[in-house]
Amino acid sequence: MKIDFTKNNDGLIPAIIQDNVTKNVLMLGYMNQEAFDQTVATNKVTFYSRSKKRLWTKGEESGNYLELVSIKNDCDNDSLLVQVRPKGPTCHTGTDTCWQETNTQEYGFISELERTIKNRKENAVEKSYVASLFSKGINKIAQKVGEEAVEVVIEAKDTNDNLFLSESADLLFHYLILLQAKGFQLENVVQVLKERVK
């Protein structure tokens, strides 16, 4: 890997720290050649501290190390994307990230949909289909998931891809409602799947 530490007079380049699993950005630090070499040698992310004027391994005092997974160089060879497994909060203030965000897994639109379902459950409005399902109870929600699953199977045996995708969307939507009714989210199911990987 060719890294250009000479572009700045101080020999430092920015290192963007990203959680390898959630893909959330945790912090920004600076590395010189020595900090980079120590990071690679120890598998613990090390920076050059501009305030302390020395190498600084993240977590050397708190124990909240950043375990190295990979390092990628950008197209100009003068900044790094460092993917890590954080061992505790990253920010010195005790938060997960230096932007005071929670380092949780997001699934894009699916996570937004889960939040909408939760909101409809907790703040029921009269014309909400989701709220009406929750008001009918777990049996009705489970029954609806079963019905949608059967419709997916039927459409899978046919050749109309649009109907198959539409029924698949209905199944996923109702399954997310069922998860909420049981007090879970998609992340709980993903965790079970991760634990099954050998």
CSV table of N, CA and C in Angstrom, one decimal, residues 21-22 105 107 187-198:
chain,number,residue,atom,x,y,z
A,21,VAL,N,-18.9,-3.6,11.1
A,21,VAL,CA,-20.2,-4.2,11.0
A,21,VAL,C,-21.3,-3.3,10.6
A,22,THR,N,-21.4,-2.2,11.4
A,22,THR,CA,-22.5,-1.3,11.2
A,22,THR,C,-22.2,-0.3,10.1
A,105,GLN,N,-26.8,-1.0,14.1
A,105,GLN,CA,-26.9,-1.4,12.7
A,105,GLN,C,-28.2,-0.8,12.1
A,107,TYR,N,-30.6,-0.7,8.5
A,107,TYR,CA,-31.0,-1.4,7.3
A,107,TYR,C,-31.7,-0.5,6.3
A,187,GLU,N,-33.2,-6.7,13.6
A,187,GLU,CA,-31.8,-6.9,14.1
A,187,GLU,C,-31.7,-8.1,15.0
A,188,ASN,N,-32.8,-8.4,15.8
A,188,ASN,CA,-32.8,-9.6,16.6
A,188,ASN,C,-32.7,-10.9,15.8
A,189,VAL,N,-33.4,-10.9,14.6
A,189,VAL,CA,-33.4,-12.1,13.7
A,189,VAL,C,-32.0,-12.1,13.1
A,190,VAL,N,-31.4,-11.0,12.6
A,190,VAL,CA,-30.1,-11.0,12.0
A,190,VAL,C,-29.1,-11.5,13.0
A,191,GLN,N,-29.2,-11.2,14.3
A,191,GLN,CA,-28.2,-11.7,15.3
A,191,GLN,C,-28.3,-13.2,15.3
A,192,VAL,N,-29.5,-13.8,15.3
A,192,VAL,CA,-29.6,-15.2,15.3
A,192,VAL,C,-28.9,-15.9,14.1
A,193,LEU,N,-29.1,-15.2,12.9
A,193,LEU,CA,-28.5,-15.7,11.7
A,193,LEU,C,-26.9,-15.7,11.8
A,194,LYS,N,-26.4,-14.6,12.4
A,194,LYS,CA,-25.0,-14.4,12.5
A,194,LYS,C,-24.4,-15.5,13.4
A,195,GLU,N,-25.2,-15.8,14.5
A,195,GLU,CA,-24.7,-16.8,15.4
A,195,GLU,C,-24.7,-18.2,14.8
A,196,ARG,N,-25.4,-18.4,13.7
A,196,ARG,CA,-25.5,-19.7,13.0
A,196,ARG,C,-24.3,-19.9,12.0
A,197,VAL,N,-23.7,-18.8,11.7
A,197,VAL,CA,-22.6,-18.9,10.7
A,197,VAL,C,-21.4,-19.5,11.4
A,198,LYS,N,-20.8,-20.5,10.7
A,198,LYS,CA,-19.7,-21.3,11.3
A,198,LYS,C,-18.5,-21.1,10.5
